[in-house]
Amino acid sequence: MPEPQEPTDSRESVQAARRRAADAERLRRRARFLRELNEARELRERVQPRRTRVARMRQQALRMRSFRW
């Protein structure tokens, strides 16, 4: 006698739930990473203000050089 099969709806819903959980975990990890990155940038600016100012000015000059009218 053949084995009873699970309805495809429940199997698909389980897969969808796992996918949503994995996506939620990935978004949590990404948010945490971006928070820590922002904290590190702020700390670097506080610790080395002259160096960050020079880097900011260099970045602005690069943008101006690469801008096309």
mmCIF file with all atom_site columns, C-alpha atoms in Angstrom:
data_model
loop_
_atom_site.group_PDB
_atom_site.id
_atom_site.type_symbol
_atom_site.label_atom_id
_atom_site.label_alt_id
_atom_site.label_comp_id
_atom_site.label_asym_id
_atom_site.label_entity_id
_atom_site.label_seq_id
_atom_site.pdbx_PDB_ins_code
_atom_site.Cartn_x
_atom_site.Cartn_y
_atom_site.Cartn_z
_atom_site.occupancy
_atom_site.B_iso_or_equiv
_atom_site.pdbx_formal_charge
_atom_site.auth_seq_id
_atom_site.auth_comp_id
_atom_site.auth_asym_id
_atom_site.auth_atom_id
_atom_site.pdbx_PDB_model_num
ATOM 1  C CA . MET A 1 1  ? 0.000  0.000  0.000   1.00 0.00 ? 1  MET A CA 1
ATOM 2  C CA . PRO A 1 2  ? 1.488  3.431  -0.871  1.00 0.00 ? 2  PRO A CA 1
ATOM 3  C CA . GLU A 1 3  ? 2.518  5.725  1.931   1.00 0.00 ? 3  GLU A CA 1
ATOM 4  C CA . PRO A 1 4  ? 0.267  8.707  2.556   1.00 0.00 ? 4  PRO A CA 1
ATOM 5  C CA . GLN A 1 5  ? 1.915  11.870 1.290   1.00 0.00 ? 5  GLN A CA 1
ATOM 6  C CA . GLU A 1 6  ? 1.849  15.224 3.023   1.00 0.00 ? 6  GLU A CA 1
ATOM 7  C CA . PRO A 1 7  ? -0.202 17.809 1.257   1.00 0.00 ? 7  PRO A CA 1
ATOM 8  C CA . THR A 1 8  ? 2.013  20.059 -0.821  1.00 0.00 ? 8  THR A CA 1
ATOM 9  C CA . ASP A 1 9  ? 0.536  23.149 0.835   1.00 0.00 ? 9  ASP A CA 1
ATOM 10 C CA . SER A 1 10 ? 1.963  22.292 4.245   1.00 0.00 ? 10 SER A CA 1
ATOM 11 C CA . ARG A 1 11 ? 5.363  21.413 2.786   1.00 0.00 ? 11 ARG A CA 1
ATOM 12 C CA . GLU A 1 12 ? 5.463  24.688 0.860   1.00 0.00 ? 12 GLU A CA 1
ATOM 13 C CA . SER A 1 13 ? 4.355  26.653 3.915   1.00 0.00 ? 13 SER A CA 1
ATOM 14 C CA . VAL A 1 14 ? 7.154  25.096 5.978   1.00 0.00 ? 14 VAL A CA 1
ATOM 15 C CA . GLN A 1 15 ? 9.692  26.028 3.298   1.00 0.00 ? 15 GLN A CA 1
ATOM 16 C CA . ALA A 1 16 ? 8.279  29.557 3.099   1.00 0.00 ? 16 ALA A CA 1
ATOM 17 C CA . ALA A 1 17 ? 8.480  29.909 6.885   1.00 0.00 ? 17 ALA A CA 1
ATOM 18 C CA . ARG A 1 18 ? 12.108 28.745 6.875   1.00 0.00 ? 18 ARG A CA 1
ATOM 19 C CA . ARG A 1 19 ? 12.914 31.190 4.078   1.00 0.00 ? 19 ARG A CA 1
ATOM 20 C CA . ARG A 1 20 ? 11.280 34.058 5.985   1.00 0.00 ? 20 ARG A CA 1
ATOM 21 C CA . ALA A 1 21 ? 13.202 33.133 9.132   1.00 0.00 ? 21 ALA A CA 1
ATOM 22 C CA . ALA A 1 22 ? 16.483 33.010 7.195   1.00 0.00 ? 22 ALA A CA 1
ATOM 23 C CA . ASP A 1 23 ? 15.728 36.378 5.581   1.00 0.00 ? 23 ASP A CA 1
ATOM 24 C CA . ALA A 1 24 ? 14.870 37.910 8.944   1.00 0.00 ? 24 ALA A CA 1
ATOM 25 C CA . GLU A 1 25 ? 18.114 36.598 10.447  1.00 0.00 ? 25 GLU A CA 1
ATOM 26 C CA . ARG A 1 26 ? 20.112 37.951 7.499   1.00 0.00 ? 26 ARG A CA 1
ATOM 27 C CA . LEU A 1 27 ? 18.488 41.376 7.886   1.00 0.00 ? 27 LEU A CA 1
ATOM 28 C CA . ARG A 1 28 ? 19.239 41.375 11.633  1.00 0.00 ? 28 ARG A CA 1
ATOM 29 C CA . ARG A 1 29 ? 22.893 40.540 10.973  1.00 0.00 ? 29 ARG A CA 1
ATOM 30 C CA . ARG A 1 30 ? 23.099 43.225 8.279   1.00 0.00 ? 30 ARG A CA 1
ATOM 31 C CA . ALA A 1 31 ? 21.542 45.872 10.541  1.00 0.00 ? 31 ALA A CA 1
ATOM 32 C CA . ARG A 1 32 ? 23.956 44.965 13.325  1.00 0.00 ? 32 ARG A CA 1
ATOM 33 C CA . PHE A 1 33 ? 26.917 45.170 10.947  1.00 0.00 ? 33 PHE A CA 1
ATOM 34 C CA . LEU A 1 34 ? 25.848 48.579 9.629   1.00 0.00 ? 34 LEU A CA 1
ATOM 35 C CA . ARG A 1 35 ? 25.345 49.878 13.190  1.00 0.00 ? 35 ARG A CA 1
ATOM 36 C CA . GLU A 1 36 ? 28.820 48.737 14.203  1.00 0.00 ? 36 GLU A CA 1
ATOM 37 C CA . LEU A 1 37 ? 30.326 50.198 11.025  1.00 0.00 ? 37 LEU A CA 1
ATOM 38 C CA . ASN A 1 38 ? 28.706 53.556 11.731  1.00 0.00 ? 38 ASN A CA 1
ATOM 39 C CA . GLU A 1 39 ? 29.962 53.473 15.328  1.00 0.00 ? 39 GLU A CA 1
ATOM 40 C CA . ALA A 1 40 ? 33.488 52.744 14.098  1.00 0.00 ? 40 ALA A CA 1
ATOM 41 C CA . ARG A 1 41 ? 33.361 55.677 11.671  1.00 0.00 ? 41 ARG A CA 1
ATOM 42 C CA . GLU A 1 42 ? 32.137 58.039 14.377  1.00 0.00 ? 42 GLU A CA 1
ATOM 43 C CA . LEU A 1 43 ? 34.855 56.867 16.746  1.00 0.00 ? 43 LEU A CA 1
ATOM 44 C CA . ARG A 1 44 ? 37.518 57.320 14.090  1.00 0.00 ? 44 ARG A CA 1
ATOM 45 C CA . GLU A 1 45 ? 36.292 60.872 13.410  1.00 0.00 ? 45 GLU A CA 1
ATOM 46 C CA . ARG A 1 46 ? 36.463 61.693 17.127  1.00 0.00 ? 46 ARG A CA 1
ATOM 47 C CA . VAL A 1 47 ? 39.898 60.177 17.589  1.00 0.00 ? 47 VAL A CA 1
ATOM 48 C CA . GLN A 1 48 ? 41.529 61.517 14.418  1.00 0.00 ? 48 GLN A CA 1
ATOM 49 C CA . PRO A 1 49 ? 39.613 64.635 13.348  1.00 0.00 ? 49 PRO A CA 1
ATOM 50 C CA . ARG A 1 50 ? 42.403 66.068 11.183  1.00 0.00 ? 50 ARG A CA 1
ATOM 51 C CA . ARG A 1 51 ? 42.873 62.851 9.243   1.00 0.00 ? 51 ARG A CA 1
ATOM 52 C CA . THR A 1 52 ? 39.147 62.436 8.637   1.00 0.00 ? 52 THR A CA 1
ATOM 53 C CA . ARG A 1 53 ? 38.846 66.066 7.531   1.00 0.00 ? 53 ARG A CA 1
ATOM 54 C CA . VAL A 1 54 ? 41.656 65.561 5.024   1.00 0.00 ? 54 VAL A CA 1
ATOM 55 C CA . ALA A 1 55 ? 40.047 62.354 3.773   1.00 0.00 ? 55 ALA A CA 1
ATOM 56 C CA . ARG A 1 56 ? 36.684 64.107 3.431   1.00 0.00 ? 56 ARG A CA 1
ATOM 57 C CA . MET A 1 57 ? 38.285 66.956 1.467   1.00 0.00 ? 57 MET A CA 1
ATOM 58 C CA . ARG A 1 58 ? 40.117 64.470 -0.754  1.00 0.00 ? 58 ARG A CA 1
ATOM 59 C CA . GLN A 1 59 ? 36.852 62.648 -1.454  1.00 0.00 ? 59 GLN A CA 1
ATOM 60 C CA . GLN A 1 60 ? 35.122 65.917 -2.300  1.00 0.00 ? 60 GLN A CA 1
ATOM 61 C CA . ALA A 1 61 ? 37.944 66.904 -4.669  1.00 0.00 ? 61 ALA A CA 1
ATOM 62 C CA . LEU A 1 62 ? 37.672 63.517 -6.375  1.00 0.00 ? 62 LEU A CA 1
ATOM 63 C CA . ARG A 1 63 ? 33.937 64.023 -6.835  1.00 0.00 ? 63 ARG A CA 1
ATOM 64 C CA . MET A 1 64 ? 34.497 67.469 -8.298  1.00 0.00 ? 64 MET A CA 1
ATOM 65 C CA . ARG A 1 65 ? 37.151 66.185 -10.720 1.00 0.00 ? 65 ARG A CA 1
ATOM 66 C CA . SER A 1 66 ? 34.955 63.347 -11.910 1.00 0.00 ? 66 SER A CA 1
ATOM 67 C CA . PHE A 1 67 ? 31.818 65.483 -12.286 1.00 0.00 ? 67 PHE A CA 1
ATOM 68 C CA . ARG A 1 68 ? 30.780 66.050 -15.891 1.00 0.00 ? 68 ARG A CA 1
ATOM 69 C CA . TRP A 1 69 ? 28.656 68.978 -17.051 1.00 0.00 ? 69 TRP A CA 1
#
